[in-house]
Structures are given as structure tokens and as C-alpha cells.
PDB file of C-alpha atoms in Angstrom:
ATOM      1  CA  UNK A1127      -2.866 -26.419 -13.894  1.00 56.00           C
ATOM      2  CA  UNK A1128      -3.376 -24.470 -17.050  1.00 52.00           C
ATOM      3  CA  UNK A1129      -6.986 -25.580 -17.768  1.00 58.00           C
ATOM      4  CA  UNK A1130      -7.403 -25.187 -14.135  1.00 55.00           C
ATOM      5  CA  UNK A1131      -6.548 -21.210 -14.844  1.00 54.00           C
ATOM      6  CA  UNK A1132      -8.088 -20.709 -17.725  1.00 57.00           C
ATOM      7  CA  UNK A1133     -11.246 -22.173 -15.808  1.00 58.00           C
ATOM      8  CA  UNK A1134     -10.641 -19.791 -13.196  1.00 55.00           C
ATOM      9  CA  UNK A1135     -10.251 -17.080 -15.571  1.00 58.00           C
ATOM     10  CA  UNK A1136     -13.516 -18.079 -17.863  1.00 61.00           C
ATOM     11  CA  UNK A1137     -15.258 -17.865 -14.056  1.00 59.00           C
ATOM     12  CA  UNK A1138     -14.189 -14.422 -13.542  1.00 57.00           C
ATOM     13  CA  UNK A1139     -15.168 -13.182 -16.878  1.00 63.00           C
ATOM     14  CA  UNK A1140     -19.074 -14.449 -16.288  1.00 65.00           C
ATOM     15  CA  UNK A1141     -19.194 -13.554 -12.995  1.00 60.00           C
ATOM     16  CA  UNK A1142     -17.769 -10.015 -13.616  1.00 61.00           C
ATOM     17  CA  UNK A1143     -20.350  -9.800 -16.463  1.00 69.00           C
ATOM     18  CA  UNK A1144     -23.247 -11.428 -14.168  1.00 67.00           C
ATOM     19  CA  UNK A1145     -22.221  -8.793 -11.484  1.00 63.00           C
ATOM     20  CA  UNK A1146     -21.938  -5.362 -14.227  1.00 66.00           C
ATOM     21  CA  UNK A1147     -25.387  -6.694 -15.409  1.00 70.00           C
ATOM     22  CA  UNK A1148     -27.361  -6.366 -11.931  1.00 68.00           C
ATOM     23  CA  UNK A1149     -25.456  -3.111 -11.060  1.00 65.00           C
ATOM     24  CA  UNK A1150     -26.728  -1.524 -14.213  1.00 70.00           C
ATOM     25  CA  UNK A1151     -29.984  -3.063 -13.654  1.00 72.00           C
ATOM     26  CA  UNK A1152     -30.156  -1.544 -10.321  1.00 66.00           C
ATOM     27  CA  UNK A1153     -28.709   1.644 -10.836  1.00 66.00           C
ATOM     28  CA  UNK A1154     -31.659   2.284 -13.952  1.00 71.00           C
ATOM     29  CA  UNK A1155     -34.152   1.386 -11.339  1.00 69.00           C
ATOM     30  CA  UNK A1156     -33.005   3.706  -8.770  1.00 63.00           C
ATOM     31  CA  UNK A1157     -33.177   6.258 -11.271  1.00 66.00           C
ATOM     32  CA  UNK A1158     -36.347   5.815 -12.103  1.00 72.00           C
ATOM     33  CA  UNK A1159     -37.762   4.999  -8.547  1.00 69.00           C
ATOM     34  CA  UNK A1160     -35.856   7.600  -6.245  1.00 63.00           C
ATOM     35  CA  UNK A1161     -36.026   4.697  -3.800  1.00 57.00           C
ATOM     36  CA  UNK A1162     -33.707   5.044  -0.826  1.00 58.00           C
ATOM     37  CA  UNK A1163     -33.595   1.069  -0.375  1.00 56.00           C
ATOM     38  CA  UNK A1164     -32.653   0.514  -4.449  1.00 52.00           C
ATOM     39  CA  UNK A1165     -29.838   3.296  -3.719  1.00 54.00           C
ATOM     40  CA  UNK A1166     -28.355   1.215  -1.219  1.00 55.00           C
ATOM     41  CA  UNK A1167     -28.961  -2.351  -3.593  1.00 54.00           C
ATOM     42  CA  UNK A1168     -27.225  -0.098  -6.400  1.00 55.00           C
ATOM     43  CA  UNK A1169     -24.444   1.035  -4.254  1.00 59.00           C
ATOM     44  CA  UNK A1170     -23.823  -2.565  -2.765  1.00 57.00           C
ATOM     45  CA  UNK A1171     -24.092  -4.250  -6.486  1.00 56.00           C
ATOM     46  CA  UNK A1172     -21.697  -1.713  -7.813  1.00 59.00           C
ATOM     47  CA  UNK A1173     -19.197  -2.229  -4.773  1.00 58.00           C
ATOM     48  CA  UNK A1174     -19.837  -6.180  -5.637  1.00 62.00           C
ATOM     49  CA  UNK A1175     -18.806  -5.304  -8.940  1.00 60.00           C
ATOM     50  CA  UNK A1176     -15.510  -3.605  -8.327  1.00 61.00           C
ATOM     51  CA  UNK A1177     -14.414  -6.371  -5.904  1.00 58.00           C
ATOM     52  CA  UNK A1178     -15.232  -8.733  -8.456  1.00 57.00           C
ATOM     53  CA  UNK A1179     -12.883  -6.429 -11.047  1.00 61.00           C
ATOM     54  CA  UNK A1180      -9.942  -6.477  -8.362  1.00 55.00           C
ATOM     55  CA  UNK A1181     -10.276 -10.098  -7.947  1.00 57.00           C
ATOM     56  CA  UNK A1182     -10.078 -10.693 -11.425  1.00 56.00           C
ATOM     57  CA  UNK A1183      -7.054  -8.441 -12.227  1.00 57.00           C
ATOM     58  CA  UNK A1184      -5.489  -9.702  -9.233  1.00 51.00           C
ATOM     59  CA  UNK A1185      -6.057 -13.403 -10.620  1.00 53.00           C
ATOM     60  CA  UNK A1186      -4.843 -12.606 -14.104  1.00 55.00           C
ATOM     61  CA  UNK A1187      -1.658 -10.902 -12.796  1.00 56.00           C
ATOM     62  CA  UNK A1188      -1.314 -14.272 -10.311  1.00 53.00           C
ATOM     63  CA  UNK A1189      -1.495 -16.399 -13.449  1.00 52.00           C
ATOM     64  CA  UNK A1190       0.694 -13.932 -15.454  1.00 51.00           C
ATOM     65  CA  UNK A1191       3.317 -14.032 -12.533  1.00 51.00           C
ATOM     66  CA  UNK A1192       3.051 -18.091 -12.239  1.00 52.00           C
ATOM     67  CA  UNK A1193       3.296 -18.228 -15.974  1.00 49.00           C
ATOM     68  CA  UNK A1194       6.432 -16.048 -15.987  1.00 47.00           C
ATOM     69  CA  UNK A1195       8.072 -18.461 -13.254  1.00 51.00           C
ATOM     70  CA  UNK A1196       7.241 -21.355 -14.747  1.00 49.00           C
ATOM     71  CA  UNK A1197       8.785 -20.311 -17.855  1.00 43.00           C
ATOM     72  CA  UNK A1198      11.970 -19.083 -15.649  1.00 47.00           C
ATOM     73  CA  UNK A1199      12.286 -22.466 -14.255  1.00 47.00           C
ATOM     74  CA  UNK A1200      11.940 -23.942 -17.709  1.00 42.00           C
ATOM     75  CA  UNK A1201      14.800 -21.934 -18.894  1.00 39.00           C
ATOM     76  CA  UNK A1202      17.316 -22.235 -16.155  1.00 40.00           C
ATOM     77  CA  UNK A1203      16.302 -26.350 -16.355  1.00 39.00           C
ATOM     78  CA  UNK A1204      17.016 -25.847 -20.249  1.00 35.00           C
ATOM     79  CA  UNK A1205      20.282 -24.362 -19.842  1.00 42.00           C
ATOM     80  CA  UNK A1206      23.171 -25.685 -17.892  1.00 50.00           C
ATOM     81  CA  UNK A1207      21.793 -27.250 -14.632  1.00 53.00           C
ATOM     82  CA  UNK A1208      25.526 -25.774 -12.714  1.00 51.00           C
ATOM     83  CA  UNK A1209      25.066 -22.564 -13.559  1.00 57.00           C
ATOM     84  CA  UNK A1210      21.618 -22.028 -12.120  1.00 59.00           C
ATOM     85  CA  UNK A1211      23.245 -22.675  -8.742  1.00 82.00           C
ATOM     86  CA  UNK A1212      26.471 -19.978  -9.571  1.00 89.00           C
ATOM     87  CA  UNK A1213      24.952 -16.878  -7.395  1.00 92.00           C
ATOM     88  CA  UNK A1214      24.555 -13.889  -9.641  1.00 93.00           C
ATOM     89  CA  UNK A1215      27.696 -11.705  -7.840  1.00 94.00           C
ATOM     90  CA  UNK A1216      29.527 -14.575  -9.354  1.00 95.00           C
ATOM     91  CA  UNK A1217      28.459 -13.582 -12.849  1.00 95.00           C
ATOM     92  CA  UNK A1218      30.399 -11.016 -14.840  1.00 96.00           C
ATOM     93  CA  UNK A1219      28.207  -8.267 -15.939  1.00 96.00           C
ATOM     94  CA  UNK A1220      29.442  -8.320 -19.590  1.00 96.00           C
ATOM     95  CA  UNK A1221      29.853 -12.217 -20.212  1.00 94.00           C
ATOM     96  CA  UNK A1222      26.997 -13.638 -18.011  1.00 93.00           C
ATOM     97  CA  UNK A1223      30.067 -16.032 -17.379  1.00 93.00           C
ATOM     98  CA  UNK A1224      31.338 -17.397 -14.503  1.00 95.00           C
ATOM     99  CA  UNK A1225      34.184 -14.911 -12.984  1.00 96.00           C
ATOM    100  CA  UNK A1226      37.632 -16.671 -13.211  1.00 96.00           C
ATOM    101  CA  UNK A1227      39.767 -13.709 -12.856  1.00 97.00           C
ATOM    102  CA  UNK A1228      37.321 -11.084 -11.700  1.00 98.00           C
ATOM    103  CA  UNK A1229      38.749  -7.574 -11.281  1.00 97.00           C
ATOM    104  CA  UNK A1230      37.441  -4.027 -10.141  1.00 96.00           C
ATOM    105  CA  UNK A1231      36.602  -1.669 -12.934  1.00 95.00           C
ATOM    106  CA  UNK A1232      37.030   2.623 -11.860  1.00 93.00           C
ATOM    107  CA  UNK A1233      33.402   2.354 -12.328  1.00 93.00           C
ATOM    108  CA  UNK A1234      33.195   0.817  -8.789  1.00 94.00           C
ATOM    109  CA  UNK A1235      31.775  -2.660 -10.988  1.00 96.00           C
ATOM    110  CA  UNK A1236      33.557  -5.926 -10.646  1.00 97.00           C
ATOM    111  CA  UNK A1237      33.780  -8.047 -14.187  1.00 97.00           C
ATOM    112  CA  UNK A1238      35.744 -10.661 -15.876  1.00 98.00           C
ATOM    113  CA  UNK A1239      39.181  -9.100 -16.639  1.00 97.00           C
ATOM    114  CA  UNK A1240      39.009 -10.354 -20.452  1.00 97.00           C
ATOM    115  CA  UNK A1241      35.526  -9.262 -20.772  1.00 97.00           C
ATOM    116  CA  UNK A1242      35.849  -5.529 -19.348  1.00 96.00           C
ATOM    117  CA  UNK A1243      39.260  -5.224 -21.427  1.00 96.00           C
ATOM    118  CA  UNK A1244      37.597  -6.459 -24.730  1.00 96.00           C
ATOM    119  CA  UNK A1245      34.608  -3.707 -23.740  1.00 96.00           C
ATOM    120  CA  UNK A1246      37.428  -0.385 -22.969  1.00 94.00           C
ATOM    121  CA  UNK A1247      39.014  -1.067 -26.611  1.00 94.00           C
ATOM    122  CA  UNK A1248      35.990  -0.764 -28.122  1.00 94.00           C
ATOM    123  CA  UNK A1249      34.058   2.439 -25.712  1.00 92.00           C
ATOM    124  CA  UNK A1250      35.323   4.421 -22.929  1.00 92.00           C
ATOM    125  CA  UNK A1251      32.481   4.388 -20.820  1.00 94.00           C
ATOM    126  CA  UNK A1252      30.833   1.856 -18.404  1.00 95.00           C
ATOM    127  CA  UNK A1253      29.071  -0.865 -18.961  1.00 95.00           C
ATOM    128  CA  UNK A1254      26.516  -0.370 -16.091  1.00 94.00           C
ATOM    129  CA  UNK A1255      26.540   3.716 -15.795  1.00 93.00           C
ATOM    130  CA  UNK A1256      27.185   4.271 -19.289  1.00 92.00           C
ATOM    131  CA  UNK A1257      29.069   7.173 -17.841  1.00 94.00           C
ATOM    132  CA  UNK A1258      32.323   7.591 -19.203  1.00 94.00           C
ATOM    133  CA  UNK A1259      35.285   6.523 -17.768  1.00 93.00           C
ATOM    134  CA  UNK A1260      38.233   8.712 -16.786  1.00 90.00           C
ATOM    135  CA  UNK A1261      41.480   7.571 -18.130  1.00 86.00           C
ATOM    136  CA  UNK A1262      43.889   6.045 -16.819  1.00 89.00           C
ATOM    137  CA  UNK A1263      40.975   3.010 -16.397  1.00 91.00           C
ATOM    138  CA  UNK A1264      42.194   1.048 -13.201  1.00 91.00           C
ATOM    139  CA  UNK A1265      41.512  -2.771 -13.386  1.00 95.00           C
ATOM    140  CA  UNK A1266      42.193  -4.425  -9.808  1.00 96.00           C
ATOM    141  CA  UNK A1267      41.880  -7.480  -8.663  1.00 96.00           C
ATOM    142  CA  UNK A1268      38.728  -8.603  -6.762  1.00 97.00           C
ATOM    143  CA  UNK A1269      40.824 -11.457  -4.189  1.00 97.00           C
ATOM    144  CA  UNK A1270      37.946 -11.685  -2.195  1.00 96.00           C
ATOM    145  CA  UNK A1271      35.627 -12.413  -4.867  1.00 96.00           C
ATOM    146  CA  UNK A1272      38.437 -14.365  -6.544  1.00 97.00           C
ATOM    147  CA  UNK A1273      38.667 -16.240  -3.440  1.00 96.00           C
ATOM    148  CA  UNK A1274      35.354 -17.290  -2.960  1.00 95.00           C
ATOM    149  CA  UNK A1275      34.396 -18.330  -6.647  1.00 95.00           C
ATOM    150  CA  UNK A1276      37.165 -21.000  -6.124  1.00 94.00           C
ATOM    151  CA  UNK A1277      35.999 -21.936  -2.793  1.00 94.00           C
ATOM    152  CA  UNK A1278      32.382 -22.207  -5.061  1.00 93.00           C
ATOM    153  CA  UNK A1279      33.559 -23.887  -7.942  1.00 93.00           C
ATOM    154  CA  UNK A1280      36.030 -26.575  -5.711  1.00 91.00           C
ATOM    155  CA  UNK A1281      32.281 -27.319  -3.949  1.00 90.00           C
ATOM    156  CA  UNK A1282      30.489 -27.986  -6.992  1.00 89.00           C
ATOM    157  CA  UNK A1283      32.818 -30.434  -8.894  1.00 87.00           C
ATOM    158  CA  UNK A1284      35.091 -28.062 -10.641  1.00 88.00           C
ATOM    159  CA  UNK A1285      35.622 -25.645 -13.526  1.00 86.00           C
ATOM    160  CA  UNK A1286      34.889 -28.670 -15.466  1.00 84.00           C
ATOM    161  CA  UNK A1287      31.021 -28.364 -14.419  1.00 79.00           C
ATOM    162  CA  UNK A1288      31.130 -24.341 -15.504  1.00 77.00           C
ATOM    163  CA  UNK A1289      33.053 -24.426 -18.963  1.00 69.00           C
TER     164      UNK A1289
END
């Protein structure tokens, strides 16, 4: 698929340059003709020429965006195959781990309790405003999110599969 691309791309390039070429052709011999029929070839080649410029952006930033999935999938196949499946509200902001006792920061943020602890002794503000926190800093517990992580991990084979 990559030579395939870079095909695609080596295309582009020619054919842009092919394309530039006649509409600077043209446009010199409209200049020096005044002819209403070369005004209209210049104008056409030059519109040919920015379609062929938005097709080839829009093809490199196609191949740019495959390339950048590709290597997404690659990374979540790379790393632990049960945690690509853990749905992101699952995650605690701080860790990137799997919530086990997820509580509700003052912030309005749910995060691991251990993790959002270990953060307050070391800053007073929040770790996704960056606004300060007013003190006393309330930590309660998220049942409902509590709740369904177990209902998650019980369906895919256990804390065992998310250590």
C-alpha cells in the first residue's frame, strides 16, 4: 500500500508540474496575443492547475491521515491487547490506568483516588484546568462509574487481564 502511495504521490507531483507548465505557457501567449480564445485556454489551464493542487494536498493529507492510523493501530496492537478495548471514561486522567476506585475531584473531573491524591500533595491545582483548587479538596466516590468498570472488567476476564 505504501509503494502504491508513494506512486500516487510521484503521479501528482508530474502531473501538477505537467499542468503549471501549460498554464504558464498559455498565460505568456495570451500576453503576447491579446487573444480572447487563449484567455479562456489560460483561464481553464490555470483552473486545471489549482484542481490538480487541491487534489494533491488533499491526497497527501489522505496518506498523512492513513499513515497516522496505521501507526495508531500499530501501537494499541503493541501494547496490551485488553486495554485497547477499556473505553477512555474508564481511564484515569493522571494514570492512563484503568479506574479501580475512581472518585470525583472539586474540579468536576473523575480520577483514580491514589492517583489524584499523589497529584494534591504535590500542586493545588487541577490536573485538567490547571486552575487551582479551593481547599478543602472534596474526593467522592464515582459509584456509578465504579459500578460499571466492574460490570466491564467481570465481562472481559477480570482484573487479571488489566494489571
Amino acid at each position: 500500500q505504501e509503494g502504491e502511495e508513494d506512486g500516487e504521490i510521484h503521479w501528482l507531483d508530474a502531473h501538477m508540474q505537467t499542468v503549471l507548465a501549460a498554464a504558464a505557457e498559455a498565460e505568456q501567449e495570451a500576453e503576447e496575443n491579446e487573444d480572447e480564445e487563449v484567455v479562456h485556454v489560460t483561464e481553464l489551464v490555470t483552473a486545471q492547475a489549482a484542481a490538480a493542487g487541491a487534489a494533491q494536498t488533499c491526497t497527501r493529507q489522505h496518506i498523512a491521515t492513513t499513515h497516522c492510523n496505521t501507526l495508531q493501530r500499530e501501537v494499541v496492537a503493541v501494547s496490551d491487547d485488553s486495554m485497547a478495548a477499556v473505553p477512555p471514561e474508564m481511564l484515569c486522567p493522571v494514570s492512563r490506568d484503568l479506574m479501580r476506585n475512581p472518585v470525583i475531584c472539586s474540579d468536576g473531573h473523575t480520577y483514580e483516588r491514589a492517583a489524584i491524591s499523589e497529584w494534591l500533595r504535590r500542586r493545588s491545582s487541577s490536573p485538567m484546568t490547571n486552575q487551582e483548587l479551593t481547599e478543602p479538596v472534596m474526593l467522592i466516590p464515582n459509584h456509578a462509574l465504579r459500578s460499571l468498570i466492574a460490570s466491564f472488567v467481570e465481562n472481559h476476564g477480570g482484573w487479571s487481564h488489566f494489571a
